[in-house]
Short mmCIF file of C-alpha atoms in Angstrom, two decimals:
data_model
loop_
_atom_site.label_atom_id
_atom_site.label_comp_id
_atom_site.label_asym_id
_atom_site.label_seq_id
_atom_site.Cartn_x
_atom_site.Cartn_y
_atom_site.Cartn_z
CA MET G 1 -37.85 -1.79 -119.63
CA ASN G 2 -35.04 -1.00 -117.01
CA SER G 3 -33.21 2.68 -117.71
CA LEU G 4 -29.50 2.41 -118.11
CA TYR G 5 -27.07 5.50 -118.43
CA VAL G 6 -24.13 5.43 -120.67
CA ILE G 7 -21.97 8.14 -119.76
CA LYS G 8 -18.79 9.10 -121.29
CA ILE G 9 -16.27 11.69 -119.78
CA GLY G 10 -13.38 13.15 -121.47
CA GLY G 11 -9.63 14.24 -120.92
CA ASN G 12 -10.39 17.35 -119.45
CA ILE G 13 -11.76 15.22 -116.38
CA ILE G 14 -9.10 12.83 -116.24
CA ASP G 15 -6.29 15.51 -116.32
CA ASP G 16 -7.75 16.68 -112.68
CA PRO G 17 -7.40 14.07 -110.10
CA ALA G 18 -9.71 15.78 -107.82
CA GLU G 19 -12.44 16.72 -110.24
CA LEU G 20 -11.63 12.90 -111.36
CA GLU G 21 -12.55 11.65 -107.39
CA SER G 22 -15.51 13.62 -107.02
CA PHE G 23 -16.90 13.02 -110.41
CA LEU G 24 -16.33 9.13 -110.03
CA LYS G 25 -18.15 9.31 -106.12
CA ASP G 26 -21.33 10.63 -108.00
CA PHE G 27 -21.25 7.91 -110.83
CA SER G 28 -20.53 5.63 -107.80
CA GLN G 29 -23.75 6.86 -106.21
CA LEU G 30 -25.62 6.77 -109.64
CA GLU G 31 -28.72 4.43 -109.22
CA GLY G 32 -29.79 1.93 -111.07
CA TYR G 33 -27.69 0.09 -114.52
CA LYS G 34 -24.69 2.38 -115.74
CA ILE G 35 -21.85 2.43 -118.06
CA LEU G 36 -18.68 4.44 -118.08
CA VAL G 37 -16.66 5.52 -121.15
CA HIS G 38 -13.30 7.12 -120.60
CA GLY G 39 -11.24 8.75 -122.81
CA GLY G 40 -7.40 9.46 -122.58
CA GLY G 41 -6.50 13.52 -121.93
CA LYS G 42 -2.54 14.61 -121.99
CA ILE G 43 -1.06 11.22 -120.00
CA ALA G 44 -0.56 9.49 -123.01
CA THR G 45 0.71 12.67 -125.23
CA LYS G 46 3.28 13.50 -122.13
CA LEU G 47 4.17 9.58 -121.83
CA ALA G 48 4.73 10.02 -125.67
CA LYS G 49 6.53 13.03 -125.35
CA ASP G 50 9.04 11.20 -122.86
CA LEU G 51 9.52 8.14 -124.47
CA GLY G 52 10.68 10.32 -128.08
CA ILE G 53 7.71 9.11 -129.93
CA GLU G 54 6.41 11.84 -132.07
CA SER G 55 2.62 12.19 -133.41
CA GLU G 56 1.68 13.58 -136.61
CA LEU G 57 -1.07 15.43 -136.87
CA ILE G 58 -3.20 15.56 -140.20
CA GLU G 59 -6.03 18.20 -140.58
CA GLY G 60 -6.40 17.61 -136.57
CA ARG G 61 -6.17 13.60 -136.73
CA ARG G 62 -3.61 11.95 -134.99
CA VAL G 63 -1.97 9.16 -137.15
CA THR G 64 -1.51 6.53 -134.56
CA ASP G 65 1.57 4.54 -135.39
CA ALA G 66 2.84 1.07 -133.43
CA GLU G 67 4.38 2.96 -131.16
CA SER G 68 1.60 5.55 -130.46
CA LEU G 69 -0.27 2.64 -130.07
CA LYS G 70 0.88 0.77 -127.70
CA VAL G 71 1.70 4.20 -125.54
CA VAL G 72 -2.16 4.14 -125.91
CA ALA G 73 -2.89 1.16 -124.90
CA MET G 74 -0.92 1.08 -121.74
CA VAL G 75 -1.94 4.77 -120.77
CA TYR G 76 -6.39 4.19 -121.19
CA ALA G 77 -6.49 0.46 -120.98
CA GLY G 78 -4.05 -0.07 -118.00
CA LEU G 79 -3.13 3.37 -116.21
CA ILE G 80 -6.48 5.08 -116.64
CA ASN G 81 -8.62 2.24 -117.17
CA LYS G 82 -7.42 0.43 -113.74
CA ASN G 83 -7.19 3.58 -111.63
CA ILE G 84 -10.87 4.91 -112.59
CA VAL G 85 -12.01 0.99 -111.59
CA ALA G 86 -10.07 1.20 -108.33
CA SER G 87 -11.44 4.45 -107.40
CA LEU G 88 -15.09 2.99 -107.77
CA GLN G 89 -14.64 -0.06 -106.38
CA SER G 90 -13.45 2.03 -103.28
CA ASN G 91 -16.88 4.10 -103.28
CA ASN G 92 -18.69 1.03 -103.40
CA CYS G 93 -19.39 0.74 -106.91
CA ASN G 94 -18.85 -3.09 -108.93
CA ALA G 95 -17.06 -1.61 -111.82
CA ILE G 96 -15.28 -3.77 -114.03
CA GLY G 97 -12.70 -2.43 -116.66
CA LEU G 98 -12.71 -3.06 -120.44
CA ALA G 99 -10.94 -3.21 -123.55
CA GLY G 100 -13.47 -3.87 -126.84
CA ALA G 101 -11.27 -6.75 -127.00
CA ASP G 102 -12.32 -8.06 -123.79
CA GLY G 103 -15.16 -10.18 -124.54
CA ASN G 104 -14.50 -9.25 -128.16
CA ILE G 105 -17.25 -6.55 -126.98
CA ILE G 106 -16.34 -3.88 -129.50
CA GLN G 107 -14.81 -4.97 -132.71
CA ALA G 108 -13.99 -2.30 -135.00
CA VAL G 109 -12.50 -1.93 -138.42
CA LYS G 110 -9.20 -0.20 -139.40
CA ARG G 111 -9.71 3.19 -141.24
CA PRO G 112 -9.37 2.14 -144.64
CA LEU G 113 -6.49 5.28 -146.38
CA LYS G 114 -8.57 8.48 -146.71
CA THR G 115 -8.00 11.24 -149.48
CA ILE G 116 -7.52 14.70 -148.21
CA ALA G 117 -8.22 18.14 -149.98
CA ASP G 118 -4.51 18.39 -150.83
CA GLY G 119 -5.19 14.71 -152.86
CA ARG G 120 -2.94 12.72 -150.61
CA GLN G 121 -3.95 9.27 -149.62
CA ILE G 122 -3.63 9.27 -145.38
CA ASP G 123 -3.20 6.36 -143.44
CA TYR G 124 -4.22 7.12 -139.93
CA GLY G 125 -2.57 3.76 -138.78
CA PHE G 126 -3.92 1.64 -136.00
CA VAL G 127 -7.43 3.54 -135.75
CA GLY G 128 -10.54 1.69 -135.50
CA ASP G 129 -13.33 2.97 -136.68
CA LEU G 130 -17.12 1.64 -135.65
CA ASP G 131 -20.91 0.57 -137.06
CA ASP G 132 -24.18 -0.09 -135.85
CA SER G 133 -22.96 -3.50 -135.31
CA SER G 134 -19.43 -3.25 -133.65
CA VAL G 135 -20.97 -3.76 -130.52
CA ASP G 136 -22.05 -6.87 -128.69
CA SER G 137 -24.76 -5.72 -126.50
CA GLU G 138 -25.84 -9.12 -125.67
CA ALA G 139 -22.61 -9.62 -123.82
CA ILE G 140 -22.77 -6.25 -121.85
CA HIS G 141 -26.20 -7.31 -121.00
CA LYS G 142 -24.81 -10.85 -119.28
CA LEU G 143 -22.32 -8.39 -117.37
CA LEU G 144 -25.24 -5.93 -116.25
CA ASN G 145 -27.24 -8.35 -115.04
CA ALA G 146 -24.72 -10.44 -113.31
CA GLY G 147 -24.06 -7.00 -111.31
CA PHE G 148 -20.94 -5.22 -113.19
CA VAL G 149 -20.48 -1.68 -113.86
CA PRO G 150 -18.40 -1.69 -117.11
CA VAL G 151 -15.80 1.01 -117.59
CA PHE G 152 -14.90 0.68 -121.18
CA SER G 153 -11.07 2.47 -122.42
CA ALA G 154 -11.15 3.70 -126.17
CA ILE G 155 -8.89 0.98 -127.13
CA THR G 156 -10.78 -1.80 -129.52
CA HIS G 157 -9.43 -4.47 -131.43
CA ASP G 158 -9.97 -5.86 -135.01
CA GLY G 159 -10.71 -9.33 -134.24
CA GLN G 160 -7.63 -10.76 -135.57
CA GLY G 161 -5.14 -10.06 -132.89
CA GLN G 162 -4.90 -6.30 -133.51
CA LEU G 163 -5.49 -3.59 -130.95
CA LEU G 164 -6.93 -0.20 -131.98
CA ASN G 165 -7.55 3.55 -131.03
CA THR G 166 -10.52 4.28 -131.38
CA ASN G 167 -12.32 7.72 -130.59
CA ALA G 168 -14.09 7.93 -126.56
CA ASP G 169 -17.29 9.87 -127.99
CA THR G 170 -17.87 7.30 -130.72
CA ILE G 171 -17.77 4.20 -128.60
CA ALA G 172 -20.53 5.80 -125.96
CA SER G 173 -22.73 6.72 -128.84
CA VAL G 174 -22.29 2.79 -130.70
CA ILE G 175 -22.87 1.36 -126.82
CA ALA G 176 -25.84 3.40 -126.22
CA VAL G 177 -27.79 2.75 -129.56
CA SER G 178 -26.77 -1.01 -129.73
CA MET G 179 -28.41 -1.25 -125.76
CA SER G 180 -31.32 0.75 -126.72
CA GLY G 181 -33.34 -2.97 -127.28
CA TYR G 182 -32.27 -4.01 -123.53
CA TYR G 183 -33.14 -0.87 -121.79
CA GLN G 184 -34.38 2.63 -121.96
CA THR G 185 -31.09 4.04 -122.60
CA SER G 186 -29.62 7.56 -122.38
CA LEU G 187 -26.07 8.98 -123.29
CA VAL G 188 -24.77 11.69 -121.17
CA TYR G 189 -21.67 13.23 -122.33
CA CYS G 190 -19.76 15.34 -119.66
CA PHE G 191 -17.82 17.97 -120.62
CA GLU G 192 -16.47 21.51 -119.86
CA LYS G 193 -19.83 23.36 -120.32
CA ASN G 194 -23.37 23.76 -118.60
CA GLY G 195 -24.45 22.20 -121.79
CA VAL G 196 -25.68 23.62 -125.05
CA LEU G 197 -25.66 27.29 -124.42
CA ARG G 198 -27.47 30.06 -126.40
CA ASP G 199 -24.57 31.89 -125.56
CA VAL G 200 -21.30 30.57 -125.46
CA ASP G 201 -19.56 32.98 -122.85
CA ASP G 202 -23.19 33.03 -120.70
CA GLU G 203 -22.78 29.40 -118.64
CA THR G 204 -26.42 29.93 -117.45
CA SER G 205 -27.85 30.14 -121.08
CA ILE G 206 -28.71 26.93 -121.30
CA ILE G 207 -30.85 25.31 -123.28
CA LYS G 208 -32.55 22.72 -121.39
CA SER G 209 -34.17 20.42 -123.93
CA ILE G 210 -33.82 20.66 -128.39
CA ASP G 211 -35.88 17.76 -130.32
CA PRO G 212 -35.47 17.93 -133.67
CA VAL G 213 -37.63 20.69 -134.90
CA LYS G 214 -36.03 22.83 -132.22
CA TYR G 215 -32.25 21.96 -133.58
CA LYS G 216 -33.04 22.70 -136.98
CA GLU G 217 -34.56 26.35 -135.99
CA LEU G 218 -31.39 26.59 -133.31
CA LYS G 219 -29.03 25.70 -136.46
CA GLU G 220 -31.15 28.38 -138.80
CA ASP G 221 -31.01 31.05 -136.60
CA GLY G 222 -26.96 30.56 -135.65
CA VAL G 223 -27.22 29.73 -132.40
CA ILE G 224 -26.00 26.81 -132.83
CA HIS G 225 -22.93 26.39 -134.77
CA SER G 226 -19.41 25.18 -135.25
CA GLY G 227 -18.14 22.65 -133.62
CA MET G 228 -21.21 21.95 -132.01
CA ILE G 229 -22.51 21.17 -135.28
CA PRO G 230 -21.62 17.53 -135.86
CA LYS G 231 -21.53 16.63 -132.04
CA LEU G 232 -25.32 17.27 -132.45
CA ASP G 233 -25.66 15.66 -135.37
CA ASN G 234 -24.15 12.30 -134.33
CA ALA G 235 -26.84 12.85 -131.04
CA PHE G 236 -29.67 13.14 -133.22
CA GLU G 237 -28.83 10.17 -135.22
CA ALA G 238 -28.32 8.30 -132.47
CA ILE G 239 -31.97 8.85 -130.78
CA SER G 240 -32.99 8.62 -134.56
CA LYS G 241 -31.59 4.82 -134.03
CA GLY G 242 -33.66 3.95 -130.86
CA LEU G 243 -31.75 6.36 -128.12
CA ASN G 244 -34.25 7.19 -125.18
CA GLU G 245 -31.95 10.61 -125.19
CA VAL G 246 -28.44 12.19 -125.17
CA CYS G 247 -27.43 14.25 -122.00
CA ILE G 248 -24.81 17.40 -122.29
CA GLY G 249 -23.41 18.98 -119.33
CA ARG G 250 -20.65 19.43 -116.79
CA ALA G 251 -19.37 16.44 -115.03
CA ASP G 252 -19.96 18.35 -111.63
CA ALA G 253 -23.54 18.22 -112.51
CA LEU G 254 -23.98 14.34 -112.67
CA PRO G 255 -25.91 14.27 -109.64
CA GLU G 256 -28.78 16.27 -111.31
CA LEU G 257 -29.41 13.77 -114.12
CA LYS G 258 -31.81 11.83 -111.98
CA GLN G 259 -33.62 15.15 -110.73
CA LYS G 260 -33.24 15.55 -114.81
CA THR G 261 -31.82 19.24 -114.51
CA PHE G 262 -28.42 18.25 -115.66
CA GLY G 263 -27.68 20.49 -119.05
CA THR G 264 -29.30 19.71 -122.15
CA ARG G 265 -31.19 17.02 -123.43
CA LEU G 266 -31.84 16.30 -126.63
CA LYS G 267 -35.08 14.16 -127.45
CA SER G 268 -36.83 12.62 -130.34
CA LYS G 269 -39.88 14.95 -129.39
CA GLU G 270 -39.54 17.38 -126.41
CA MET S 1 -17.91 -31.72 -110.86
CA ASN S 2 -17.33 -29.70 -113.54
CA SER S 3 -13.03 -29.00 -114.40
CA LEU S 4 -11.19 -26.06 -114.16
CA TYR S 5 -7.17 -25.48 -115.25
CA VAL S 6 -5.88 -22.27 -113.69
CA ILE S 7 -2.48 -21.59 -115.85
CA LYS S 8 -0.08 -19.00 -115.07
CA ILE S 9 2.40 -17.96 -117.76
CA GLY S 10 5.85 -16.20 -117.06
CA GLY S 11 8.03 -13.41 -118.69
CA ASN S 12 9.57 -15.81 -120.77
CA ILE S 13 7.16 -16.46 -122.45
CA ILE S 14 5.83 -13.27 -122.64
CA ASP S 15 9.01 -11.89 -124.01
CA ASP S 16 9.13 -14.07 -126.97
CA PRO S 17 6.22 -12.88 -129.37
CA ALA S 18 6.86 -16.17 -131.51
CA GLU S 19 6.26 -18.41 -128.47
CA LEU S 20 3.51 -16.40 -126.87
CA GLU S 21 1.63 -16.73 -129.89
CA SER S 22 1.94 -20.25 -130.29
CA PHE S 23 0.86 -20.68 -126.58
CA LEU S 24 -2.18 -19.04 -127.19
CA LYS S 25 -3.07 -20.75 -129.93
CA ASP S 26 -2.43 -23.90 -128.02
CA PHE S 27 -4.49 -22.18 -124.77
CA SER S 28 -7.19 -21.37 -127.03
CA GLN S 29 -8.28 -24.76 -127.95
CA LEU S 30 -7.99 -26.59 -125.08
CA GLU S 31 -11.71 -27.86 -123.97
CA GLY S 32 -13.26 -26.52 -121.15
CA TYR S 33 -13.17 -23.92 -118.34
CA LYS S 34 -9.87 -22.53 -117.93
CA ILE S 35 -8.24 -19.16 -116.66
CA LEU S 36 -4.90 -17.80 -117.38
CA VAL S 37 -2.69 -16.07 -115.36
CA HIS S 38 -0.02 -13.58 -116.55
CA GLY S 39 3.66 -12.26 -115.52
CA GLY S 40 5.55 -9.22 -116.76
CA GLY S 41 8.44 -9.98 -118.72
CA LYS S 42 11.30 -7.54 -119.53
CA ILE S 43 9.15 -5.08 -121.27
CA ALA S 44 8.31 -3.59 -118.28
CA THR S 45 11.90 -3.18 -116.99
CA LYS S 46 12.16 -1.49 -120.28
CA LEU S 47 9.51 0.96 -120.11
CA ALA S 48 11.31 2.26 -116.83
CA LYS S 49 14.40 2.77 -117.75
CA ASP S 50 13.54 4.28 -120.91
CA LEU S 51 11.73 6.57 -118.75
CA GLY S 52 14.43 7.17 -116.32
CA ILE S 53 12.84 5.63 -113.20
CA GLU S 54 14.94 3.22 -111.32
CA SER S 55 13.83 -0.10 -109.36
CA GLU S 56 15.74 -0.97 -106.15
CA LEU S 57 16.26 -4.43 -105.40
CA ILE S 58 16.77 -5.56 -101.68
CA GLU S 59 17.84 -8.84 -101.40
CA GLY S 60 16.28 -9.70 -104.64
CA ARG S 61 12.84 -8.10 -104.56
CA ARG S 62 11.90 -5.26 -106.56
CA VAL S 63 10.33 -1.97 -104.70
CA THR S 64 8.00 -0.85 -106.35
CA ASP S 65 7.39 2.84 -106.21
CA ALA S 66 4.51 5.38 -107.07
CA GLU S 67 6.04 5.73 -110.69
CA SER S 68 7.53 2.13 -110.65
CA LEU S 69 3.95 0.98 -109.96
CA LYS S 70 2.41 2.92 -112.76
CA VAL S 71 4.75 1.49 -115.40
CA VAL S 72 3.56 -1.82 -114.13
CA ALA S 73 -0.30 -0.62 -114.52
CA MET S 74 0.69 -0.13 -118.09
CA VAL S 75 2.37 -2.33 -119.34
CA TYR S 76 0.98 -5.79 -117.16
CA ALA S 77 -3.10 -4.43 -117.21
CA GLY S 78 -2.90 -2.61 -120.60
CA LEU S 79 -0.31 -3.26 -123.37
CA ILE S 80 0.20 -7.46 -122.17
CA ASN S 81 -3.22 -8.19 -121.01
CA LYS S 82 -5.08 -6.41 -124.10
CA ASN S 83 -3.28 -7.67 -126.50
CA ILE S 84 -3.21 -11.46 -125.24
CA VAL S 85 -6.96 -10.70 -124.68
CA ALA S 86 -6.90 -9.87 -128.55
CA SER S 87 -4.37 -12.60 -129.95
CA LEU S 88 -6.99 -15.08 -127.66
CA GLN S 89 -10.46 -13.46 -129.29
CA SER S 90 -8.55 -14.16 -132.74
CA ASN S 91 -8.06 -17.77 -132.18
CA ASN S 92 -11.70 -17.94 -131.11
CA CYS S 93 -11.27 -17.76 -127.40
CA ASN S 94 -13.76 -15.31 -125.80
CA ALA S 95 -11.31 -14.04 -123.68
CA ILE S 96 -11.86 -11.15 -120.93
CA GLY S 97 -8.74 -9.27 -119.43
CA LEU S 98 -9.14 -8.32 -115.70
CA ALA S 99 -6.55 -7.14 -112.86
CA GLY S 100 -7.40 -7.17 -109.43
CA ALA S 101 -9.83 -4.26 -108.95
CA ASP S 102 -11.96 -5.71 -111.72
CA GLY S 103 -15.25 -6.64 -110.00
CA ASN S 104 -13.11 -6.35 -106.73
CA ILE S 105 -12.02 -9.99 -107.55
CA ILE S 106 -8.64 -9.95 -106.34
CA GLN S 107 -7.83 -7.85 -102.84
CA ALA S 108 -5.00 -7.24 -101.81
CA VAL S 109 -2.81 -5.94 -98.82
CA LYS S 110 -0.36 -3.67 -99.13
CA ARG S 111 2.72 -5.09 -97.49
CA PRO S 112 3.78 -4.51 -93.90
CA LEU S 113 7.18 -2.82 -93.26
CA LYS S 114 9.84 -6.00 -92.83
CA THR S 115 13.06 -5.84 -90.96
CA ILE S 116 15.70 -7.77 -93.03
CA ALA S 117 18.95 -9.25 -91.93
CA ASP S 118 20.74 -6.20 -91.06
CA GLY S 119 18.38 -5.24 -89.27
CA ARG S 120 16.55 -2.03 -91.46
CA GLN S 121 12.79 -1.87 -92.23
CA ILE S 122 12.01 -2.30 -95.25
CA ASP S 123 9.20 -0.75 -97.31
CA TYR S 124 8.44 -2.74 -100.65
CA GLY S 125 6.27 -0.10 -101.65
CA PHE S 126 2.93 -0.15 -103.40
CA VAL S 127 3.49 -4.31 -103.19
CA GLY S 128 0.24 -6.41 -102.91
CA ASP S 129 0.05 -9.39 -100.53
CA LEU S 130 -2.64 -11.98 -100.76
CA ASP S 131 -4.33 -14.58 -98.16
CA ASP S 132 -7.39 -17.35 -98.88
CA SER S 133 -9.86 -14.37 -98.74
CA SER S 134 -8.48 -12.13 -101.40
CA VAL S 135 -10.42 -14.27 -104.37
CA ASP S 136 -14.16 -13.17 -105.22
CA SER S 137 -14.07 -17.28 -106.38
CA GLU S 138 -18.52 -16.10 -106.95
CA ALA S 139 -17.54 -13.17 -109.68
CA ILE S 140 -15.09 -15.71 -111.26
CA HIS S 141 -18.00 -18.48 -111.34
CA LYS S 142 -20.10 -15.85 -112.95
CA LEU S 143 -17.76 -15.01 -115.57
CA LEU S 144 -17.18 -18.38 -116.52
CA ASN S 145 -20.63 -19.23 -116.61
CA ALA S 146 -21.03 -17.17 -118.72
CA GLY S 147 -18.64 -18.15 -121.29
CA PHE S 148 -15.83 -15.82 -120.59
CA VAL S 149 -12.27 -17.29 -120.16
CA PRO S 150 -10.87 -14.82 -117.09
CA VAL S 151 -7.55 -13.34 -118.27
CA PHE S 152 -5.65 -11.85 -115.30
CA SER S 153 -2.34 -9.64 -115.24
CA ALA S 154 -0.16 -8.88 -112.21
CA ILE S 155 -2.27 -6.16 -110.61
CA THR S 156 -4.25 -5.81 -107.90
CA HIS S 157 -5.38 -3.28 -105.38
CA ASP S 158 -6.39 -2.53 -102.08
CA GLY S 159 -10.38 -1.65 -102.06
CA GLN S 160 -9.38 1.90 -101.09
CA GLY S 161 -8.22 2.82 -104.15
CA GLN S 162 -4.99 1.60 -104.40
CA LEU S 163 -3.76 -0.41 -107.38
CA LEU S 164 -0.83 -2.86 -105.69
CA ASN S 165 1.69 -5.03 -107.73
CA THR S 166 1.82 -8.45 -106.73
CA ASN S 167 3.27 -11.69 -107.86
CA ALA S 168 1.70 -13.39 -110.70
CA ASP S 169 2.39 -16.95 -109.39
CA THR S 170 0.79 -15.98 -106.14
CA ILE S 171 -2.11 -14.83 -107.80
CA ALA S 172 -2.66 -18.11 -109.62
CA SER S 173 -2.49 -20.29 -107.15
CA VAL S 174 -4.78 -18.39 -104.65
CA ILE S 175 -7.04 -18.03 -107.76
CA ALA S 176 -6.92 -22.64 -108.01
CA VAL S 177 -7.53 -23.02 -104.49
CA SER S 178 -10.50 -20.52 -104.01
CA MET S 179 -12.24 -22.19 -106.94
CA SER S 180 -11.54 -25.51 -105.77
CA GLY S 181 -15.10 -25.35 -104.44
CA TYR S 182 -16.67 -24.81 -107.60
CA TYR S 183 -14.89 -27.01 -110.05
CA GLN S 184 -11.96 -30.03 -109.77
CA THR S 185 -9.18 -27.63 -110.38
CA SER S 186 -5.84 -27.77 -111.53
CA LEU S 187 -3.30 -25.85 -111.45
CA VAL S 188 -0.84 -25.15 -114.54
CA TYR S 189 2.87 -23.18 -113.81
CA CYS S 190 4.20 -23.06 -117.34
CA PHE S 191 8.03 -22.49 -117.00
CA GLU S 192 11.44 -22.66 -118.93
CA LYS S 193 12.12 -26.69 -117.96
CA ASN S 194 10.22 -29.83 -119.37
CA GLY S 195 9.23 -30.45 -115.42
CA VAL S 196 10.63 -31.50 -112.13
CA LEU S 197 13.94 -33.30 -113.33
CA ARG S 198 16.21 -35.55 -111.48
CA ASP S 199 19.43 -34.34 -112.85
CA VAL S 200 18.49 -30.37 -113.48
CA ASP S 201 21.09 -30.89 -117.08
CA ASP S 202 18.87 -33.25 -118.40
CA GLU S 203 15.51 -32.11 -119.74
CA THR S 204 14.05 -35.96 -120.15
CA SER S 205 14.93 -36.80 -116.66
CA ILE S 206 10.93 -35.78 -115.94
CA ILE S 207 9.60 -36.82 -112.73
CA LYS S 208 6.66 -37.47 -113.99
CA SER S 209 4.20 -37.45 -110.57
CA ILE S 210 4.89 -36.56 -106.83
CA ASP S 211 2.91 -36.98 -103.97
CA PRO S 212 4.09 -35.49 -100.25
CA VAL S 213 5.75 -38.88 -99.15
CA LYS S 214 7.57 -39.17 -102.24
CA TYR S 215 8.17 -35.50 -101.79
CA LYS S 216 10.15 -35.95 -98.93
CA GLU S 217 12.16 -39.09 -99.81
CA LEU S 218 13.21 -36.63 -102.74
CA LYS S 219 14.31 -33.49 -100.87
CA GLU S 220 15.98 -36.42 -98.42
CA ASP S 221 17.93 -38.19 -101.09
CA GLY S 222 19.28 -34.32 -102.57
CA VAL S 223 17.20 -34.83 -105.85
CA ILE S 224 14.94 -31.59 -105.44
CA HIS S 225 16.59 -28.45 -103.85
CA SER S 226 17.55 -24.96 -103.39
CA GLY S 227 14.76 -22.74 -105.59
CA MET S 228 12.67 -25.66 -106.28
CA ILE S 229 12.18 -26.52 -102.68
CA PRO S 230 9.87 -23.15 -101.68
CA LYS S 231 7.62 -23.20 -105.24
CA LEU S 232 6.84 -26.83 -104.47
CA ASP S 233 6.31 -25.97 -101.07
CA ASN S 234 3.65 -23.78 -101.92
CA ALA S 235 2.48 -26.13 -104.48
CA PHE S 236 1.61 -29.07 -101.53
CA GLU S 237 0.44 -26.25 -99.21
CA ALA S 238 -2.28 -25.82 -102.43
CA ILE S 239 -3.43 -29.23 -102.52
CA SER S 240 -3.92 -29.39 -98.96
CA LYS S 241 -6.33 -26.44 -99.56
CA GLY S 242 -8.47 -28.83 -101.67
CA LEU S 243 -6.46 -28.02 -104.85
CA ASN S 244 -6.77 -31.07 -107.21
CA GLU S 245 -3.68 -30.86 -108.82
CA VAL S 246 -0.33 -29.03 -109.96
CA CYS S 247 1.13 -29.46 -113.12
CA ILE S 248 4.64 -28.36 -113.73
CA GLY S 249 6.11 -28.01 -117.61
CA ARG S 250 7.22 -26.00 -120.83
CA ALA S 251 4.19 -23.87 -122.22
CA ASP S 252 4.84 -25.17 -125.61
CA ALA S 253 3.70 -28.68 -124.26
CA LEU S 254 0.34 -27.41 -123.07
CA PRO S 255 -1.66 -29.80 -125.42
CA GLU S 256 -0.11 -32.98 -123.68
CA LEU S 257 -2.60 -31.29 -120.34
CA LYS S 258 -5.19 -33.35 -121.41
CA GLN S 259 -2.97 -36.60 -122.41
CA LYS S 260 -1.60 -36.58 -118.35
CA THR S 261 1.48 -36.68 -119.83
CA PHE S 262 2.44 -32.71 -119.36
CA GLY S 263 5.68 -32.21 -116.85
CA THR S 264 5.49 -32.77 -113.39
CA ARG S 265 2.06 -33.50 -111.91
CA LEU S 266 1.69 -32.82 -108.01
CA LYS S 267 -1.07 -34.69 -106.10
CA SER S 268 -2.01 -35.44 -102.92
CA LYS S 269 -1.58 -38.85 -103.87
CA GLU S 270 -0.23 -40.40 -106.62
#
């Protein structure tokens, strides 16, 4: 079985042109099969503001109305995606930029109304949720086999002609799980820290490797807490569904992936 | 040799949602290998205006500065391209939306400075020009073979990381010529008239078929004049490079393509 890396980058890298350029160079040099998933960053927020489109936040989650959807489709699937692809091509990486509608590769379901704490029913608008059957892994396999490096923006569709805004972390995870039937697949989350840290203020305190037993201990000891718990819960769920490993670390440490010294590695067994 | 249609639609269709939807349904039902190339329409012009970006026109040609390029990349490669793809997917057409950077399929050259009538040297900015070697026909062939229907926006790149704005008519023509080695290729220009007309005010006066000999006669008789001449010169040049035929007609007449009753057909020999 060949190995495959599914690498996700977020807004903090996209918003820094020099860091993005450097990351894309490293990504280009990574040998073997690979897929890039990118989030949005502040460009969409700024464009919405310049156009006078106000985006509503409910319990920290953004509501995507029709006008906001146009903005994210333009910025994520157009501006950011095509600039990333052009940059990868200039680094001899045969990138092909995709949204979920392309080749019907990621079909989502529009998020149903949700009841929040105060009893209100909330419509998050044009937001797409994914499940294990959302990704057409055969289509991705065909593209990889044809020599392309897929680069996904976080725009999906519902199969009925409607584009949907979807969380990039989730896209990366669902793609990685779906590809694990074809490849020994690693999911890599690039974020602003060196990895999962023993001490959040000490970037040298990286926990090199975590399996489910150790994860349970680290939670009980209070070492892993708050925002990291849903992230790691998701990661271990993906591993339980057949993913080889999940790596979490800084984008500029990507060259260390092959040396297995990149950030924190989550595996089913240490 | 299989047959292939390369179909180009322009702004007049894209700006009319009902007409676009109807066209995409017809396009979906067209059997066999096909490629769609779309222009921009008024959405980009409106977005630029809303953002206070002024676009300069010199001798009828738009200058694409850095801010205007962002607008067209967002609107053409993001908003329009992904909505067309989502709509085609809902019609069971396995569309994949692409810009020229994707898979390095269309590599352009930034337009050099041009000297205009009054002696000024004009920089058209981030505009890409194409030649016979710009298109990677093998990459398109791979995508067609894998069951995808490529949908191209009019954004290309220079191979050095720079996106470029490129004329959609030219993209369609250059793709069609480059594919004529693999397929018996027809280029279809959808525009607002029924075809090449004997009398521009009479939509029933369609000239059904034109070969180079007849074209020469029609020009000498003044039947074909002004704006149609460069269009048809281009078409016959493409035919001389191996293209099977060029069809010109109304988008809503697309179902007539297979019956060979669509608009005007230009061929090397009647």
